[in-house]
Each structure stands twice: as structure tokens, then as C-alpha cells.
Amino acid sequence: NAGVTQTPKFRVLKTGQSMTLLCAQDMNHEYMYWYRQDPGMGLRLIHYSVGEGTTAKGEVPDGYNVSRLKKQNFLLGLESAAPSQTSVYFCASEQRGYIRSNQPQHFGDGTRLSIL
Amino acid sequence: SQQGEEDPQALSIQEGENATMNCSYKTSINNLQWYRQNSGRGLVHLILIRSNEREKHSGRLRVTLDTSKKSSSLLITASRAADTASYFCATGRRDTGFQKLVFGTGTRLLVSP
């Protein structure tokens, strides 16, 4: 079982360049999330999706866009990269449960992104 | 910010000793979760405790939750060098369909042989 797979693992970009981070899960989970992790801070939610074809903004969505065309994939895009977006990006998935049910999230190993 | 606070920020112990980490939060929750992160890796779910539970065990892990004090603790007994990692608490609230997890800043645990 691969679980949650993120590609690429590392990337260096120049300011103004664009790129897409890919997250794929093989657990048939409904919910998927994109977080960023910065030194001294907890993970912060960028965008999330509650199902194929649906996305929504999280806590820090500015400068990012997402798409969920297939249930197993969740893409995070940076249209014009800025140094402030240097971070480690994590994707997570979660099984859909009953209303107000409690489920753990399953994380990928992250993408380390540097913007010069 | 509704970010949780973890204490201590760093903890250094010897193998065989117990490690205790604390987490405080600010809002009402449905659950509280603990995750481990090894260097350069993603977060791995350890244990989830519901808001109506007070204590939960999983192997060498013991988690307590005091909703009146808005705090939780994670105890790792008989620690091993392999337990060296960062540990994060995350409070879970389910709003309109999705579960909002708010993470703490983590405790870095170093277990020396």
C-alpha cells in the first residue's frame, strides 16, 4: 500500500515561476487536504476538498490554487511563486465517516519547495 | 490564531525513561489527535481521543484529555532511541463536512541510547 504519495519531493524555483504539486492517494478517501509547514509553526491548512470536483479555501489560501478532477488526486498550483512560499508542503487524506465522526488524517512525506 | 501550544518545545531523555508532552488549546473540539514526525518525513497518526473520553492507551502510549482545562498530555513509556521525533497535537473540529485540524508547534523528543 502506497498510502499518500507526493511528487516531486524537492524543487527549487525562481520568483515568478509556476509549478504544480501532485498528491495521489490509493485509500479511496473522500477528503483531501494541503498544508504547509514552516519552522516554529504548526501545519497550516491551504486548501481542502471534500470530494471529487469540489475544493475550498483553508487558512492560508492566497497565492495557491487547487483542483480535484479525480478522487484519488489533489493538485496544488503556484501560479507565480514568491519567496514567502518557501516551505514544506504536505498532503493528507481522510476517510469519510458519519457526521461529526472522528477520523485520523494520513499524510504524505512532503514536498520541500525553495523559491529563490 | 487557534493554534495549540505544546510544552516543552524540546525534551531530551535516556532510553528506558518516560517522556511526557503537554498540549493546550483554546476552542471546543470533537477530538484531539497526536502525530509523530520523523526528520524529513510526513506526519504519522499515533492516537485519537474523543472529546467525551478522558484517557486512552495504545501500546506504550497513554493520552489524557481534560476538556475543562483544554489540555492533553501524551506519555511515552519505556522510551527507545527510535522514538526520537517531533510530536504534534492537533485539535479536531468537524464543521460543514470537513474536519478542521489545528496543529500545535510540536515537541522535539531526543532519546539517547
Tab-separated table of N, CA and C in Angstrom, chain B:
chain	number	residue	atom	x	y	z
B	1	SER	N	-5.211	33.483	16.289
B	1	SER	CA	-4.888	32.110	15.910
B	1	SER	C	-5.438	31.136	16.939
B	2	GLN	N	-5.901	29.988	16.479
B	2	GLN	CA	-6.401	28.992	17.408
B	2	GLN	C	-5.373	27.895	17.593
B	3	GLN	N	-4.144	28.188	17.270
B	3	GLN	CA	-3.105	27.167	17.323
B	3	GLN	C	-2.903	26.656	18.732
B	4	GLY	N	-2.672	25.348	18.821
B	4	GLY	CA	-2.393	24.766	20.109
B	4	GLY	C	-0.981	25.078	20.548
B	5	GLU	N	-0.761	25.000	21.830
B	5	GLU	CA	0.550	25.233	22.385
B	5	GLU	C	1.056	23.942	22.977
B	6	GLU	N	2.296	23.595	22.663
B	6	GLU	CA	2.865	22.366	23.204
B	6	GLU	C	4.007	22.688	24.139
B	7	ASP	N	4.146	21.838	25.105
B	7	ASP	CA	5.145	22.048	26.142
B	7	ASP	C	5.696	20.696	26.570
B	8	PRO	N	7.012	20.508	26.646
B	8	PRO	CA	8.027	21.507	26.308
B	8	PRO	C	8.252	21.580	24.798
B	9	GLN	N	9.017	22.536	24.348
B	9	GLN	CA	9.368	22.602	22.931
B	9	GLN	C	10.369	21.518	22.569
B	10	ALA	N	11.227	21.170	23.522
B	10	ALA	CA	12.216	20.128	23.293
B	10	ALA	C	12.399	19.325	24.566
B	11	LEU	N	12.680	18.035	24.391
B	11	LEU	CA	12.828	17.130	25.529
B	11	LEU	C	13.911	16.120	25.208
B	12	SER	N	14.861	15.977	26.135
B	12	SER	CA	15.959	15.048	25.923
B	12	SER	C	16.003	14.066	27.091
B	13	ILE	N	15.904	12.783	26.771
B	13	ILE	CA	15.874	11.757	27.828
B	13	ILE	C	16.751	10.575	27.427
B	14	GLN	N	16.930	9.648	28.362
B	14	GLN	CA	17.670	8.421	28.101
B	14	GLN	C	16.699	7.296	27.780
B	15	GLU	N	17.188	6.354	27.031
B	15	GLU	CA	16.374	5.163	26.733
B	15	GLU	C	15.864	4.538	28.021
B	16	GLY	N	14.641	4.097	27.985
B	16	GLY	CA	14.048	3.460	29.156
B	16	GLY	C	13.249	4.425	30.022
B	17	GLU	N	13.540	5.713	29.908
B	17	GLU	CA	12.788	6.713	30.678
B	17	GLU	C	11.445	6.984	30.007
B	18	ASN	N	10.570	7.614	30.770
B	18	ASN	CA	9.282	8.026	30.225
B	18	ASN	C	9.357	9.454	29.707
B	19	ALA	N	8.582	9.742	28.682
B	19	ALA	CA	8.527	11.099	28.119
B	19	ALA	C	7.091	11.594	28.180
B	20	THR	N	6.923	12.799	28.693
B	20	THR	CA	5.586	13.391	28.774
B	20	THR	C	5.568	14.718	28.032
B	21	MET	N	4.575	14.853	27.156
B	21	MET	CA	4.393	16.081	26.397
B	21	MET	C	2.985	16.599	26.643
B	22	ASN	N	2.864	17.902	26.713
B	22	ASN	CA	1.582	18.524	27.017
B	22	ASN	C	1.113	19.409	25.877
B	23	CYS	N	-0.199	19.517	25.774
B	23	CYS	CA	-0.805	20.308	24.709
B	23	CYS	C	-1.975	21.088	25.294
B	24	SER	N	-2.017	22.375	25.030
B	24	SER	CA	-3.163	23.173	25.454
B	24	SER	C	-3.807	23.800	24.219
B	25	TYR	N	-5.111	24.004	24.288
B	25	TYR	CA	-5.819	24.553	23.143
B	25	TYR	C	-6.870	25.542	23.610
B	26	LYS	N	-7.535	26.190	22.659
B	26	LYS	CA	-8.371	27.323	23.038
B	26	LYS	C	-9.852	27.152	22.767
B	27	THR	N	-10.232	26.290	21.833
B	27	THR	CA	-11.641	26.230	21.445
B	27	THR	C	-12.245	24.866	21.769
B	28	SER	N	-13.542	24.745	21.596
B	28	SER	CA	-14.191	23.447	21.795
B	28	SER	C	-13.758	22.507	20.666
B	29	ILE	N	-13.732	21.229	20.961
B	29	ILE	CA	-13.221	20.260	19.991
B	29	ILE	C	-14.113	19.029	19.916
B	30	ASN	N	-13.994	18.290	18.817
B	30	ASN	CA	-14.612	16.966	18.715
B	30	ASN	C	-13.633	15.876	19.141
B	31	ASN	N	-12.351	16.119	18.861
B	31	ASN	CA	-11.338	15.151	19.219
B	31	ASN	C	-9.981	15.831	19.294
B	32	LEU	N	-9.020	15.118	19.830
B	32	LEU	CA	-7.646	15.593	19.842
B	32	LEU	C	-6.779	14.448	19.355
B	33	GLN	N	-5.875	14.750	18.460
B	33	GLN	CA	-5.048	13.720	17.847
B	33	GLN	C	-3.570	14.021	18.100
B	34	TRP	N	-2.792	12.969	18.189
B	34	TRP	CA	-1.339	13.105	18.314
B	34	TRP	C	-0.693	12.459	17.092
B	35	TYR	N	0.308	13.167	16.552
B	35	TYR	CA	1.041	12.700	15.398
B	35	TYR	C	2.537	12.727	15.708
B	36	ARG	N	3.255	11.844	15.041
B	36	ARG	CA	4.720	11.829	15.129
B	36	ARG	C	5.287	12.171	13.761
B	37	GLN	N	6.393	12.920	13.758
B	37	GLN	CA	7.069	13.251	12.523
B	37	GLN	C	8.556	12.985	12.680
B	38	ASN	N	9.036	12.014	11.929
B	38	ASN	CA	10.469	11.773	11.875
B	38	ASN	C	11.089	12.783	10.916
B	39	SER	N	12.363	13.047	11.117
B	39	SER	CA	13.056	14.060	10.335
B	39	SER	C	12.921	13.784	8.832
B	40	GLY	N	12.446	14.780	8.104
B	40	GLY	CA	12.337	14.645	6.664
B	40	GLY	C	11.168	13.815	6.179
B	41	ARG	N	10.274	13.454	7.071
B	41	ARG	CA	9.136	12.611	6.695
B	41	ARG	C	7.820	13.304	6.997
B	42	GLY	N	6.730	12.665	6.596
B	42	GLY	CA	5.408	13.190	6.882
B	42	GLY	C	4.946	12.830	8.281
B	43	LEU	N	3.788	13.330	8.633
B	43	LEU	CA	3.242	13.046	9.955
B	43	LEU	C	2.565	11.684	9.962
B	44	VAL	N	2.762	10.973	11.035
B	44	VAL	CA	2.153	9.661	11.211
B	44	VAL	C	1.199	9.724	12.392
B	45	HIS	N	-0.037	9.307	12.161
B	45	HIS	CA	-1.038	9.345	13.215
B	45	HIS	C	-0.724	8.322	14.301
B	46	LEU	N	-0.761	8.780	15.562
B	46	LEU	CA	-0.487	7.894	16.692
B	46	LEU	C	-1.758	7.465	17.411
B	47	ILE	N	-2.560	8.444	17.787
B	47	ILE	CA	-3.702	8.141	18.633
B	47	ILE	C	-4.717	9.283	18.558
B	48	LEU	N	-5.986	8.940	18.643
B	48	LEU	CA	-7.068	9.917	18.627
B	48	LEU	C	-7.911	9.703	19.867
B	49	ILE	N	-8.201	10.787	20.565
B	49	ILE	CA	-9.060	10.708	21.740
B	49	ILE	C	-10.252	11.629	21.518
B	50	ARG	N	-11.447	11.111	21.733
B	50	ARG	CA	-12.657	11.885	21.518
B	50	ARG	C	-12.910	12.829	22.683
B	51	SER	N	-13.704	13.831	22.460
B	51	SER	CA	-13.922	14.849	23.486
B	51	SER	C	-14.643	14.295	24.710
B	52	ASN	N	-15.323	13.166	24.561
B	52	ASN	CA	-16.018	12.586	25.712
B	52	ASN	C	-15.193	11.487	26.389
B	53	GLU	N	-13.957	11.330	25.973
B	53	GLU	CA	-13.047	10.371	26.597
B	53	GLU	C	-12.041	11.119	27.457
B	54	ARG	N	-11.544	10.457	28.475
B	54	ARG	CA	-10.578	11.090	29.389
B	54	ARG	C	-9.190	10.498	29.268
B	55	GLU	N	-9.130	9.230	28.861
B	55	GLU	CA	-7.829	8.569	28.775
B	55	GLU	C	-7.906	7.488	27.719
B	56	LYS	N	-6.777	7.305	27.039
B	56	LYS	CA	-6.717	6.277	26.013
B	56	LYS	C	-5.304	5.714	25.951
B	57	HIS	N	-5.211	4.418	25.701
B	57	HIS	CA	-3.922	3.761	25.651
B	57	HIS	C	-3.735	3.105	24.286
B	58	SER	N	-2.487	3.078	23.840
B	58	SER	CA	-2.136	2.342	22.632
B	58	SER	C	-0.685	1.918	22.767
B	59	GLY	N	-0.481	0.654	23.084
B	59	GLY	CA	0.882	0.169	23.292
B	59	GLY	C	1.578	0.935	24.403
B	60	ARG	N	2.708	1.574	24.091
B	60	ARG	CA	3.449	2.336	25.100
B	60	ARG	C	2.964	3.778	25.219
B	61	LEU	N	1.906	4.112	24.520
B	61	LEU	CA	1.367	5.472	24.537
B	61	LEU	C	0.160	5.564	25.455
B	62	ARG	N	0.132	6.664	26.207
B	62	ARG	CA	-1.044	6.957	27.026
B	62	ARG	C	-1.385	8.419	26.824
B	63	VAL	N	-2.616	8.671	26.455
B	63	VAL	CA	-3.074	10.040	26.223
B	63	VAL	C	-4.187	10.355	27.206
B	64	THR	N	-4.124	11.536	27.773
B	64	THR	CA	-5.208	12.022	28.616
B	64	THR	C	-5.773	13.299	28.011
B	65	LEU	N	-7.019	13.553	28.305
B	65	LEU	CA	-7.690	14.749	27.815
B	65	LEU	C	-8.529	15.346	28.934
B	66	ASP	N	-8.318	16.611	29.197
B	66	ASP	CA	-9.110	17.344	30.190
B	66	ASP	C	-9.772	18.510	29.475
B	67	THR	N	-11.020	18.338	29.075
B	67	THR	CA	-11.690	19.382	28.299
B	67	THR	C	-12.003	20.610	29.151
B	68	SER	N	-12.108	20.445	30.473
B	68	SER	CA	-12.381	21.605	31.329
B	68	SER	C	-11.168	22.529	31.377
B	69	LYS	N	-9.985	21.948	31.273
B	69	LYS	CA	-8.754	22.740	31.260
B	69	LYS	C	-8.235	22.954	29.844
B	70	LYS	N	-8.918	22.371	28.877
B	70	LYS	CA	-8.485	22.455	27.477
B	70	LYS	C	-7.021	22.041	27.349
B	71	SER	N	-6.746	20.847	27.814
B	71	SER	CA	-5.375	20.368	27.755
B	71	SER	C	-5.340	18.857	27.566
B	72	SER	N	-4.216	18.400	27.029
B	72	SER	CA	-3.999	16.980	26.804
B	72	SER	C	-2.541	16.673	27.077
B	73	SER	N	-2.269	15.418	27.394
B	73	SER	CA	-0.887	15.017	27.554
B	73	SER	C	-0.657	13.684	26.859
B	74	LEU	N	0.549	13.512	26.365
B	74	LEU	CA	0.990	12.271	25.731
B	74	LEU	C	2.149	11.725	26.543
B	75	LEU	N	2.000	10.515	27.010
B	75	LEU	CA	3.053	9.840	27.764
B	75	LEU	C	3.572	8.678	26.941
B	76	ILE	N	4.876	8.653	26.731
B	76	ILE	CA	5.525	7.520	26.081
B	76	ILE	C	6.324	6.803	27.165
B	77	THR	N	5.980	5.571	27.438
B	77	THR	CA	6.677	4.835	28.483
B	77	THR	C	7.826	4.023	27.895
B	78	ALA	N	8.834	3.786	28.722
B	78	ALA	CA	9.984	2.954	28.339
B	78	ALA	C	10.497	3.367	26.956
B	79	SER	N	10.884	4.618	26.828
B	79	SER	CA	11.240	5.159	25.519
B	79	SER	C	12.435	4.438	24.898
B	80	ARG	N	12.472	4.502	23.578
B	80	ARG	CA	13.525	3.886	22.788
B	80	ARG	C	14.154	4.931	21.891
B	81	ALA	N	15.350	4.680	21.422
B	81	ALA	CA	16.014	5.614	20.515
B	81	ALA	C	15.144	5.877	19.284
B	82	ALA	N	14.399	4.871	18.858
B	82	ALA	CA	13.530	5.002	17.679
B	82	ALA	C	12.357	5.948	17.914
B	83	ASP	N	12.113	6.329	19.168
B	83	ASP	CA	11.042	7.290	19.459
B	83	ASP	C	11.484	8.721	19.185
B	84	THR	N	12.767	8.919	18.909
B	84	THR	CA	13.263	10.257	18.586
B	84	THR	C	12.517	10.804	17.383
B	85	ALA	N	11.851	11.931	17.565
B	85	ALA	CA	10.997	12.522	16.527
B	85	ALA	C	10.393	13.795	17.093
B	86	SER	N	9.627	14.478	16.259
B	86	SER	CA	8.791	15.588	16.728
B	86	SER	C	7.369	15.072	16.887
B	87	TYR	N	6.723	15.535	17.937
B	87	TYR	CA	5.363	15.090	18.233
B	87	TYR	C	4.431	16.298	18.214
B	88	PHE	N	3.335	16.155	17.507
B	88	PHE	CA	2.383	17.250	17.342
B	88	PHE	C	1.012	16.835	17.847
B	89	CYS	N	0.373	17.747	18.569
B	89	CYS	CA	-1.031	17.546	18.869
B	89	CYS	C	-1.844	18.331	17.846
B	90	ALA	N	-3.036	17.874	17.588
B	90	ALA	CA	-3.930	18.559	16.659
B	90	ALA	C	-5.346	18.429	17.179
B	91	THR	N	-6.026	19.551	17.304
B	91	THR	CA	-7.412	19.510	17.737
B	91	THR	C	-8.309	19.392	16.517
B	92	GLY	N	-9.295	18.521	16.631
B	92	GLY	CA	-10.186	18.275	15.507
B	92	GLY	C	-11.575	18.813	15.759
B	93	ARG	N	-12.058	19.557	14.806
B	93	ARG	CA	-13.444	20.035	14.836
B	93	ARG	C	-14.049	19.786	13.477
B	94	ARG	N	-15.232	19.202	13.461
B	94	ARG	CA	-15.873	18.945	12.189
B	94	ARG	C	-16.954	19.992	11.984
B	95	ASP	N	-16.724	20.856	10.996
B	95	ASP	CA	-17.701	21.902	10.704
B	95	ASP	C	-18.655	21.417	9.623
B	96	THR	N	-18.650	22.056	8.466
B	96	THR	CA	-19.583	21.667	7.411
B	96	THR	C	-18.959	20.588	6.536
B	97	GLY	N	-18.870	19.391	7.061
B	97	GLY	CA	-18.413	18.262	6.265
B	97	GLY	C	-16.963	17.896	6.502
B	98	PHE	N	-16.055	18.882	6.444
B	98	PHE	CA	-14.661	18.501	6.595
B	98	PHE	C	-14.229	18.675	8.041
B	99	GLN	N	-13.133	18.001	8.360
B	99	GLN	CA	-12.601	18.089	9.720
B	99	GLN	C	-11.473	19.103	9.731
B	100	LYS	N	-11.636	20.148	10.515
B	100	LYS	CA	-10.576	21.136	10.645
B	100	LYS	C	-9.614	20.689	11.739
B	101	LEU	N	-8.370	20.451	11.369
B	101	LEU	CA	-7.334	20.120	12.334
B	101	LEU	C	-6.475	21.352	12.560
B	102	VAL	N	-6.286	21.712	13.824
B	102	VAL	CA	-5.407	22.818	14.183
B	102	VAL	C	-4.225	22.224	14.924
B	103	PHE	N	-3.037	22.396	14.362
B	103	PHE	CA	-1.840	21.765	14.896
B	103	PHE	C	-1.108	22.667	15.869
B	104	GLY	N	-0.488	22.022	16.859
B	104	GLY	CA	0.434	22.734	17.718
B	104	GLY	C	1.781	22.869	17.038
B	105	THR	N	2.699	23.517	17.729
B	105	THR	CA	4.026	23.763	17.153
B	105	THR	C	4.983	22.603	17.388
B	106	GLY	N	4.582	21.628	18.167
B	106	GLY	CA	5.359	20.411	18.293
B	106	GLY	C	6.344	20.382	19.444
B	107	THR	N	6.658	19.161	19.864
B	107	THR	CA	7.704	18.901	20.854
B	107	THR	C	8.750	18.017	20.197
B	108	ARG	N	10.004	18.463	20.230
B	108	ARG	CA	11.088	17.656	19.673
B	108	ARG	C	11.635	16.755	20.769
B	109	LEU	N	11.518	15.451	20.561
B	109	LEU	CA	11.968	14.468	21.540
B	109	LEU	C	13.245	13.811	21.055
B	110	LEU	N	14.252	13.816	21.906
B	110	LEU	CA	15.513	13.129	21.622
B	110	LEU	C	15.706	12.061	22.683
B	111	VAL	N	15.789	10.818	22.253
B	111	VAL	CA	16.016	9.702	23.156
B	111	VAL	C	17.408	9.159	22.891
B	112	SER	N	18.257	9.262	23.884
B	112	SER	CA	19.643	8.829	23.726
B	112	SER	C	19.829	7.404	24.227
B	113	PRO	N	20.631	6.613	23.491
B	113	PRO	CA	20.870	5.221	23.903
B	113	PRO	C	21.606	5.133	25.240
